[in-house]
Coordinates of C-alpha atoms in Angstrom, one line a residue:
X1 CA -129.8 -39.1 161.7
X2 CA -130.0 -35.9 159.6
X3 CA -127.4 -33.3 158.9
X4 CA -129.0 -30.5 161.1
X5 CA -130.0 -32.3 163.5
X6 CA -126.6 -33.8 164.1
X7 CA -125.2 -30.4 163.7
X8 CA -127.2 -29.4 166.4
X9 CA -126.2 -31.7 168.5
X10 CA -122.7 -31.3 168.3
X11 CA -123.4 -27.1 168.8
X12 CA -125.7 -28.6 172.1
X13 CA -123.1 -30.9 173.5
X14 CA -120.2 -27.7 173.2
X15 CA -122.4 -25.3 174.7
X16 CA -123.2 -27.5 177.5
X17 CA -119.7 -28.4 178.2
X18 CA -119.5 -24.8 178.6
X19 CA -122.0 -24.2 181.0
X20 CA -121.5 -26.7 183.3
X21 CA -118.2 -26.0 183.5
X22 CA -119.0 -22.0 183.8
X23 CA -121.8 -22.7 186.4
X24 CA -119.3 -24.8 188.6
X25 CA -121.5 -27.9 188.5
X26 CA -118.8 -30.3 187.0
X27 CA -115.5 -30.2 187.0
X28 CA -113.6 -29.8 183.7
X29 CA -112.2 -33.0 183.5
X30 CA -115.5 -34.3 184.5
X31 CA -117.1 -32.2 182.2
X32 CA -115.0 -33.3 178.9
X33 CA -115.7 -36.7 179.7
X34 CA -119.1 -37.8 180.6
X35 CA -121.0 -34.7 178.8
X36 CA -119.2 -36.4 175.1
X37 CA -120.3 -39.8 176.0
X38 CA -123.9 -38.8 176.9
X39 CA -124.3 -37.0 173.2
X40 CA -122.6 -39.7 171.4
X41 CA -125.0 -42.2 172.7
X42 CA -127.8 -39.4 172.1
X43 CA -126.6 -39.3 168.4
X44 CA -127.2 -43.0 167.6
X45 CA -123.2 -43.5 167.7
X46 CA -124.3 -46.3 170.7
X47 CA -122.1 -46.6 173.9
X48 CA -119.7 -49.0 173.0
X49 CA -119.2 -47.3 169.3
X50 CA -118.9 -44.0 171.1
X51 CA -116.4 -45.3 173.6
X52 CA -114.5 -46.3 170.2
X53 CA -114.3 -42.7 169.0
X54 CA -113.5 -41.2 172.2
X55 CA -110.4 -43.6 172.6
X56 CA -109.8 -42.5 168.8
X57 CA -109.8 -38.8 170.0
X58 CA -107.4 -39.9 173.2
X59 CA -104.7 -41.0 170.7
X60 CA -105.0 -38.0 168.4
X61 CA -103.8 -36.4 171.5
X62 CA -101.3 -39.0 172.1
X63 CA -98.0 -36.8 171.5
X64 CA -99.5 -33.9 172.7
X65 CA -100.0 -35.7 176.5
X66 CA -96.4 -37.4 176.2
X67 CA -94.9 -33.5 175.5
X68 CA -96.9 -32.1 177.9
X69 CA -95.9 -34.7 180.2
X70 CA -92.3 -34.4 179.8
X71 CA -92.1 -30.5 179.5
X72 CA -93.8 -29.8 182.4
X73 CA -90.9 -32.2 184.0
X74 CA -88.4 -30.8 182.5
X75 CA -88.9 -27.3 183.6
X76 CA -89.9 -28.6 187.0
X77 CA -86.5 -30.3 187.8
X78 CA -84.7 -26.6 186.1
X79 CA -86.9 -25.0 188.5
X80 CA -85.6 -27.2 191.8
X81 CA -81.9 -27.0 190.6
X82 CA -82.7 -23.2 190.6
X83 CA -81.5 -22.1 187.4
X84 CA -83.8 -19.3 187.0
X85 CA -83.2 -17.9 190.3
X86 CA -80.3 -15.7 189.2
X87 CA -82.1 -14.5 185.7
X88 CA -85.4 -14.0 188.1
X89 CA -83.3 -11.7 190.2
X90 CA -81.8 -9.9 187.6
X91 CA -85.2 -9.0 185.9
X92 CA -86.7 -8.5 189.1
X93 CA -83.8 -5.6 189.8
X94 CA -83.9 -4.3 186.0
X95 CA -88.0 -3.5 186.7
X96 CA -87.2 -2.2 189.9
X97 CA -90.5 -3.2 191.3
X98 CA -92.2 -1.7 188.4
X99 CA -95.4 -3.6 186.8
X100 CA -95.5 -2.0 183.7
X101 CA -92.1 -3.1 182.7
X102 CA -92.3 -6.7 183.7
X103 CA -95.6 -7.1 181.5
X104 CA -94.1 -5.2 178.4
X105 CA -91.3 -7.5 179.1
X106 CA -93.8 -10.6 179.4
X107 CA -95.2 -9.9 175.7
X108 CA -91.8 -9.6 173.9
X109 CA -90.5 -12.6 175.8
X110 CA -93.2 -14.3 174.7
X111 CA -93.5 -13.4 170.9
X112 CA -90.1 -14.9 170.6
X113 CA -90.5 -17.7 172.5
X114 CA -93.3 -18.8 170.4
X115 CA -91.4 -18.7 167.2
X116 CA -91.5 -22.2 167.4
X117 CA -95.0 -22.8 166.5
X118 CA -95.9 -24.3 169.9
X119 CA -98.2 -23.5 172.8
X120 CA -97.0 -26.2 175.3
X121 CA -93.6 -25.1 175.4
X122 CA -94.4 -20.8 175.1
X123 CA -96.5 -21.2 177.9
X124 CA -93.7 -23.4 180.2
X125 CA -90.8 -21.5 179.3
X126 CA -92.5 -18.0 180.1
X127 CA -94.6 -18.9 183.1
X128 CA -91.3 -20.5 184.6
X129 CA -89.6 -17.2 184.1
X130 CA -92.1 -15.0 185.0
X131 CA -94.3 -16.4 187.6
X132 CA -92.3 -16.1 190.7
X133 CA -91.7 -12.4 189.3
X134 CA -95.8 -11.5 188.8
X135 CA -96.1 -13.2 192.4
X136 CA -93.3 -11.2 194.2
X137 CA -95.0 -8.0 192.6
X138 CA -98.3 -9.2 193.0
X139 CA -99.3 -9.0 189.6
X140 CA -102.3 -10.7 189.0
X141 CA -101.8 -13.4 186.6
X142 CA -105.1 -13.1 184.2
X143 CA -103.1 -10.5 182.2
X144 CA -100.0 -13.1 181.8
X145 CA -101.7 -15.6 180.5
X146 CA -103.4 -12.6 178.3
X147 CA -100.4 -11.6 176.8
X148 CA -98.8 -15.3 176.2
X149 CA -102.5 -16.0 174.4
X150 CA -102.6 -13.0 172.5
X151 CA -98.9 -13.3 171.4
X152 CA -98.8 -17.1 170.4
X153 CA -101.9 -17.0 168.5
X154 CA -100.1 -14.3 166.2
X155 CA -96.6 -16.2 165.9
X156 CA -98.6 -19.6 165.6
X157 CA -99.1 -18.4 161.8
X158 CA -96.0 -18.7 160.7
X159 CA -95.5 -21.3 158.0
X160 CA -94.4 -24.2 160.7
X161 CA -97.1 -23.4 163.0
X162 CA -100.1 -25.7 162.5
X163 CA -103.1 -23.9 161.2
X164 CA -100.9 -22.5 158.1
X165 CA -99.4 -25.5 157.6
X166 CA -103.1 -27.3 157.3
X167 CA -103.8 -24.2 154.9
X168 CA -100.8 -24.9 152.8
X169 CA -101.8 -28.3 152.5
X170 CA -105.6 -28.2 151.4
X171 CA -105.0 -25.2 148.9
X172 CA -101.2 -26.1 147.7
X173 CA -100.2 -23.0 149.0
X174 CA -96.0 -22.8 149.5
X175 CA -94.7 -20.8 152.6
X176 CA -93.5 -18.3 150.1
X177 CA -96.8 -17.1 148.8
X178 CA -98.8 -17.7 152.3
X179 CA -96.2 -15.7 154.7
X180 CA -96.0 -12.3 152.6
X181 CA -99.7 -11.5 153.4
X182 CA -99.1 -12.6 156.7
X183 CA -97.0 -10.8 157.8
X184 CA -98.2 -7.2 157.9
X185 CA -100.5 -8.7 159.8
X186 CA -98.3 -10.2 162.3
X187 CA -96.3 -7.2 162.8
X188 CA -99.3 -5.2 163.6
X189 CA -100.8 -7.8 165.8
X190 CA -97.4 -7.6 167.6
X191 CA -97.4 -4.0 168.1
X192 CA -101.3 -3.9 169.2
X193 CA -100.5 -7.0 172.0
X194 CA -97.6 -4.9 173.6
X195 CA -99.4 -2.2 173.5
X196 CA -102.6 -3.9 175.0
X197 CA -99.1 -4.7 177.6
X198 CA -98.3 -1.4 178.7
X199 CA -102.1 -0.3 179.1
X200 CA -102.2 -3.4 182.0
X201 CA -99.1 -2.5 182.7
X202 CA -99.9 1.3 183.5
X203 CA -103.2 -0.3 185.4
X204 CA -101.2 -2.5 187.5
X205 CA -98.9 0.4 188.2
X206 CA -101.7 2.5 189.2
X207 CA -103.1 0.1 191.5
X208 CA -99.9 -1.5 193.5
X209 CA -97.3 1.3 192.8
X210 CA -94.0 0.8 191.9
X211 CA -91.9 -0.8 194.3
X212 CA -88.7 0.4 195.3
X213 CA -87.9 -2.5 197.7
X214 CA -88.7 -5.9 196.6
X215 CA -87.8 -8.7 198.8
X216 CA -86.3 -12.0 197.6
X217 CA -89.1 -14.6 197.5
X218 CA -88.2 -18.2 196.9
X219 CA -91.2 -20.2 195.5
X220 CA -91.4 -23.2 197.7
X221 CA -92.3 -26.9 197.0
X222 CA -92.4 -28.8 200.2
X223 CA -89.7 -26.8 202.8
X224 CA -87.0 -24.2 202.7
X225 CA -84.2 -26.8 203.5
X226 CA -85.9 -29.2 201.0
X227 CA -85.5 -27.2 198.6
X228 CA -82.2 -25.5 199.1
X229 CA -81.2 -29.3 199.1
X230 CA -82.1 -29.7 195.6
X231 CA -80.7 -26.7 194.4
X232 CA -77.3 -27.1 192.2
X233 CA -75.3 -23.7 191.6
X234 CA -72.6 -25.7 190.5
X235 CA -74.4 -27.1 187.6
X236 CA -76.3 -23.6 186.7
X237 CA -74.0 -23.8 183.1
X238 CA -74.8 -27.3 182.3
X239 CA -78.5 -26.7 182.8
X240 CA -78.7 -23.2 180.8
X241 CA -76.6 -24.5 178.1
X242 CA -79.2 -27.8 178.3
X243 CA -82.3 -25.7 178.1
X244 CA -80.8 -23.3 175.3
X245 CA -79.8 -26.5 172.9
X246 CA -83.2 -27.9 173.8
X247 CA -85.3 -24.6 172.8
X248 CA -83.3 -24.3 169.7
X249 CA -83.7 -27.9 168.6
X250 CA -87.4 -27.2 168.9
X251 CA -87.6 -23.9 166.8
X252 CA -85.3 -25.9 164.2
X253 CA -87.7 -28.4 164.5
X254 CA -85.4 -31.8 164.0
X255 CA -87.3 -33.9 166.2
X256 CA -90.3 -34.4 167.7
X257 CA -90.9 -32.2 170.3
X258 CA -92.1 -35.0 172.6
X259 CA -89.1 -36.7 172.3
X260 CA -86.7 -34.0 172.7
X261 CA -88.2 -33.0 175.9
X262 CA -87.9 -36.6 176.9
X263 CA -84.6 -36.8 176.4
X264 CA -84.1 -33.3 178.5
X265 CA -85.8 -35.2 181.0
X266 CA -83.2 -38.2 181.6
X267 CA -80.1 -35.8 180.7
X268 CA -81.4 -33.4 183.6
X269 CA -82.0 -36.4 186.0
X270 CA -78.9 -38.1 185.7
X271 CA -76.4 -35.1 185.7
X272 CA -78.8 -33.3 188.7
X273 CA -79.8 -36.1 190.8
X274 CA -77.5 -39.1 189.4
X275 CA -78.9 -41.1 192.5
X276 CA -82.5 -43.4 191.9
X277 CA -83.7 -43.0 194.9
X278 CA -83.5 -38.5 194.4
X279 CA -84.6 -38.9 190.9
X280 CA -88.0 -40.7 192.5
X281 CA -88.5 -38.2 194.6
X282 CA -87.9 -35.0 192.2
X283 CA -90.4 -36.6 190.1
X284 CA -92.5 -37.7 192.8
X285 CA -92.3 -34.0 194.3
X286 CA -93.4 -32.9 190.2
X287 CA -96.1 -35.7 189.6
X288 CA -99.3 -33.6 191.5
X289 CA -99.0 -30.9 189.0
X290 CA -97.9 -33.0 186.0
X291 CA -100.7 -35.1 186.4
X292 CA -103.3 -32.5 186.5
X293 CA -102.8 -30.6 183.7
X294 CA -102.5 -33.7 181.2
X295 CA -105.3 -35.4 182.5
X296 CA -107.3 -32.5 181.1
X297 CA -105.4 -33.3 177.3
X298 CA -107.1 -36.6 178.1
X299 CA -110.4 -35.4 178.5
X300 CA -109.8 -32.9 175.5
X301 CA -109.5 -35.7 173.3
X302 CA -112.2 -37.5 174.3
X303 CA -114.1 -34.4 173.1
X304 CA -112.7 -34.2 169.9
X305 CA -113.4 -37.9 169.4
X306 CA -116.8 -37.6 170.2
X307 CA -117.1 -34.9 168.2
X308 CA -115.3 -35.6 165.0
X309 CA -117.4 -39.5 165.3
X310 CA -116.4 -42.3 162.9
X311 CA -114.1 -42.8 160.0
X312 CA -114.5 -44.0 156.3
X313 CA -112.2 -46.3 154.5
X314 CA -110.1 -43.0 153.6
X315 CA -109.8 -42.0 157.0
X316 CA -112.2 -38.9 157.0
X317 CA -114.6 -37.7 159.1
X318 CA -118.2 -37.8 156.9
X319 CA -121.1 -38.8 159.3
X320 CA -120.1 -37.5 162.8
X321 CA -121.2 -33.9 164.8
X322 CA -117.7 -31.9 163.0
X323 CA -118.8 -33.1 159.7
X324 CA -122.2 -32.5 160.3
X325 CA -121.4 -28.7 161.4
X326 CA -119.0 -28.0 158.5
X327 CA -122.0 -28.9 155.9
X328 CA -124.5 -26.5 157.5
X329 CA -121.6 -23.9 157.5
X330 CA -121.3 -23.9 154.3
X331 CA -125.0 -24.4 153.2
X332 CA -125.9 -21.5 155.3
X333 CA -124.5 -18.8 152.9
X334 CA -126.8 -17.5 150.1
X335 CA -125.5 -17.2 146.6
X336 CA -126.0 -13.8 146.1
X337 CA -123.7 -13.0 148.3
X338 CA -121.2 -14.3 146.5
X339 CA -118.6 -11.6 146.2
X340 CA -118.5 -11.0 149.5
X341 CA -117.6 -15.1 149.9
X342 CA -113.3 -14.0 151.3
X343 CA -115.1 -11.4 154.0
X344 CA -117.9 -14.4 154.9
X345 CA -115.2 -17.0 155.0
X346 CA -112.9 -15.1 157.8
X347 CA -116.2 -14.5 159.7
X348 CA -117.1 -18.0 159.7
X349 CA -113.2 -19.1 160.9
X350 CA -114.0 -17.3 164.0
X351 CA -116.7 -19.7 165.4
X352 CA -115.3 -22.8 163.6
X353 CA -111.8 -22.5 164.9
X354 CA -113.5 -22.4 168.4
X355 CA -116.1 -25.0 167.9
X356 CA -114.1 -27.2 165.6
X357 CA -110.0 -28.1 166.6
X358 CA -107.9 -27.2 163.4
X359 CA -108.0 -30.6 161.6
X360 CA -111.5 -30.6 161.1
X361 CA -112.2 -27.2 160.4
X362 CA -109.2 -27.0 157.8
X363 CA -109.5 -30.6 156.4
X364 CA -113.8 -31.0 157.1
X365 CA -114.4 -27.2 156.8
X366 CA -112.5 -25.3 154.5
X367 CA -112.9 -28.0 151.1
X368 CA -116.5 -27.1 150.9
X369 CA -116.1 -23.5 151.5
X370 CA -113.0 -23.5 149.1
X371 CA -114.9 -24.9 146.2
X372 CA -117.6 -22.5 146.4
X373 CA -115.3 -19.5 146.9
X374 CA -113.6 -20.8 143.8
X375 CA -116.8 -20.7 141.7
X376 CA -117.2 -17.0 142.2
X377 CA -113.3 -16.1 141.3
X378 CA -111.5 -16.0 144.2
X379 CA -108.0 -17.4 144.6
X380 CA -106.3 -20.4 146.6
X381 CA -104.3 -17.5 148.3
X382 CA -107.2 -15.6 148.9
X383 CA -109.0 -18.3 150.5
X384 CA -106.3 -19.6 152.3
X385 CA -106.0 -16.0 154.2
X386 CA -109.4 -15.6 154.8
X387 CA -109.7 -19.0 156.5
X388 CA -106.6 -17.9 159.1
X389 CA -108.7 -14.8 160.4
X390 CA -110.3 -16.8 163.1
X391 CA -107.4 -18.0 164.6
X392 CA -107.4 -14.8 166.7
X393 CA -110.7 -16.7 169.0
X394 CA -108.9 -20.2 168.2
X395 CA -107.1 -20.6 171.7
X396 CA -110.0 -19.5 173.2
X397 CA -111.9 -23.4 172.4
X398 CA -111.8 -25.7 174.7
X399 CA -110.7 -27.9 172.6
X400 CA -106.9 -26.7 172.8
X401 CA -105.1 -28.8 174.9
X402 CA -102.4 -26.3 176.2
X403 CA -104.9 -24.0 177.4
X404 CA -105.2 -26.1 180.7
X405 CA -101.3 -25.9 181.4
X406 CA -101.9 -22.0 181.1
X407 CA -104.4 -21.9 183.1
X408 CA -103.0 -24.6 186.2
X409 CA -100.0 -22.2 185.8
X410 CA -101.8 -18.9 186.0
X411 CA -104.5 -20.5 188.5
X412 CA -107.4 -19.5 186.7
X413 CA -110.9 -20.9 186.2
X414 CA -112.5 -21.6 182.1
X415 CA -115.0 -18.9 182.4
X416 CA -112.2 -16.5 183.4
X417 CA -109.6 -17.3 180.8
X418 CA -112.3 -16.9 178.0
X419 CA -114.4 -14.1 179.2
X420 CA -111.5 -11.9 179.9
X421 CA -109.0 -12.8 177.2
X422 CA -112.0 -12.7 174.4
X423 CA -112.2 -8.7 174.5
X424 CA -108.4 -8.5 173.5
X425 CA -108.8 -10.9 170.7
X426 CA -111.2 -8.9 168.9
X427 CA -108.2 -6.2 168.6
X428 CA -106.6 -9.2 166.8
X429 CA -109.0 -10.4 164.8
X430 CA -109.9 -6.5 163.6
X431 CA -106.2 -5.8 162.9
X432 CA -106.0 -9.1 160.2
X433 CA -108.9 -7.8 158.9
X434 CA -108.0 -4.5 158.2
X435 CA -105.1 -5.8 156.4
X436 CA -107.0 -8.2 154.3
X437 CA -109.4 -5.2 153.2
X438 CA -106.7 -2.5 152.7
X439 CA -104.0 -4.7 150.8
X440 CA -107.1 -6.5 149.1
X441 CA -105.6 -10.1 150.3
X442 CA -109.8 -9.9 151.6
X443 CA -111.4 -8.6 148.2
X444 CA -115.2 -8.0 146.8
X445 CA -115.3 -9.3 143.6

């Protein structure tokens, strides 16, 4: 099968993802599943061979799933032992019932939270903490999960963070020379998401008030006495000191993040709930919501699998749908308009960081486009930035695994999440721009 045409098809089999999900005739799950299968078989792939590549894209997503799996227990069991009750308290009397405060709050907590490069664990560590405080206030929770996307897709450039990393490693970039033009960048991104903050902020002010008298609201998982059962104020130390060693042994970045939550998991069992029989039923009591959010990393991967097709001897992708779409990318741009090649390279990271996860658009992608950008003058550096523009739409894709916990969490629908968060990542994606042109990190040759 031609290029195009298999280009087209892995465009077709995206958009209609999309829309069945959008038009509420699938589920997502659903959705990521069969709608792969049916385009792999309609791309000569076969059944069987395109059962083989969706099991391929099911283990790319392998330690994703198992850190997903044990984060969301981990924070579940600190939940039940009600360690945050005291710090939800606190904030809850610091805001004094006021919105604009807890979602100013909610983008600064999250900016640092996400210094360690990772959606999965920004998004459970700052939906735990302010959840039950947006649903005391009656925030709504679209402009939570606003502020944790906006802020994570800015932090998730630092060096560590995975699309700069893929950078560094395709133009032999060092952190050194990448993070410099970052950062202006960064900062200003920062200082646009806050303020995008206080303007919901100053909405949801308008529009519930400030609240001088805010009554204590425990979030409940099966009964009152159930859960003051499970609770352990006598343990509240261990478990802060637990969580605070775990979250810096992720930014630090010694072990697998997978593994570390796993090992937070069994600590936090067997000092919480030393008996089998309680540690069943915590995780038993946890299980419904664990299982629905990383059944959807499942289906992500099936997706990418499907999309990315087979493998040569090398391990690369060079005849399936990703492969397909990164060589009409790139054949697609004229050469006369060469010297505007830096400025046409961070306009084509937007859709290809949406429509392509990071490995193929940075390892399938960015060669092509890098060799030809090369021809005309530019630099590795110069490339390099111009392909990170489009991670401002990145979390946006579907295929982003974490994007499902956010949105279990903040109980909000696909066609929600992307038609409401998409209008603040413009502001993003304009302030890296601006940067690029002014410090000439974005040049015309």
């Amino acid at each position: 099968m031609n290029t195009t045409l298999m280009a087209f098809l892995g465009l077709a089999m995206i958009v209609t993802f999309m829309a069945l999900i959008m038009a509420k005739k699938l589920s997502a799950f659903t959705s990521l599943v069969i709608v792969p299968i049916l385009f792999g078989v309609l791309a000569g792939y076969g059944f069987f061979d395109t059962l083989t590549y969706a099991m391929a894209g099911i283990k790319s997503v392998a330690s994703t799933f198992a850190m997903m799996t044990f984060a969301i227990l981990y924070f579940g069991i600190m939940l039940l032992t009600g360690l945050f009750d005291p710090m939800v308290d606190k904030v809850v009397k610091w805001v004094k019932g006021d919105p604009l405060k807890v979602l100013v709050g909610t983008a600064i907590l999250s900016a640092f939270v996400s210094l360690d490069g990772d959606g999965t664990t920004t998004v459970m560590i700052v939906c735990t903490a302010m959840i039950p405080i947006f649903n005391r206030l009656k925030i709504k929770k679209i402009y939570l999960a606003t502020l944790i996307i906006l802020t994570n897709g800015v932090m998730n450039l630092i060096p560590w963070g995975g699309p700069t990393a893929r950078v560094m490693t395709v133009m032999h970039l060092d952190a050194n020379q990448i993070l410099p033009p970052l950062l202006p960048g960064m900062i200003i991104s920062i200082v646009y998401t806050i303020g995008v903050a206080y303007y919901l902020g100053k909405k949801e002010r308008k529009r519930l008030g400030i609240q001088e008298n805010v009554e204590h609201v425990v979030e409940h998982y099966e009964s009152e006495d159930e859960e003051e059962g499970l609770k352990r104020p006598r343990l509240i130390w261990f478990n802060l000191i637990l969580t605070i060693a775990l979250v810096v042994a992720l930014v630090l970045g010694k072990a697998d993040s997978a593994i570390l939550f796993g090992f937070g998991v069994a600590i936090a069992l067997a000092i919480n709930y030393p008996k089998n029989k309680m540690q069943r039923h915590v995780i038993s009591l946890l299980a419904p919501e664990m299982i629905s959010v990383v059944i959807m990393v499942l289906g992500a991967g099936v997706l990418m699998g499907v999309l990315n097709g087979p493998v040569n001897a090398k391990g690369e992708y060079v005849s399936g749908m990703s492969h397909a779409i990164a060589v009409v990318l790139t054949q697609m741009i004229p050469s006369s308009l060469g010297k505007y090649f830096a400025i046409i390279i961070a306009f084509i990271s937007a859709p290809g960081t949406y429509l392509l996860n990071n490995d193929a658009f940075y390892y399938g992608v960015l060669p092509p486009l890098a060799a030809t950008a090369k021809a005309y003058g530019f630099s590795n550096l110069q490339i390099g930035f111009a392909s990170l523009m489009g991670q401002a739409f990145h979390f946006l894709s579907p295929l982003v695994p974490f994007i499902y916990l956010l949105m279990d969490k903040t109980e909000i629908t696909l066609g929600e999440y992307q038609s409401y968060i998409f209008r603040w990542c413009i502001g993003i994606f304009i302030c890296f721009m601006a940067i690029g042109l002014i410090f000439g990190y974005l040049p015309i040759l």
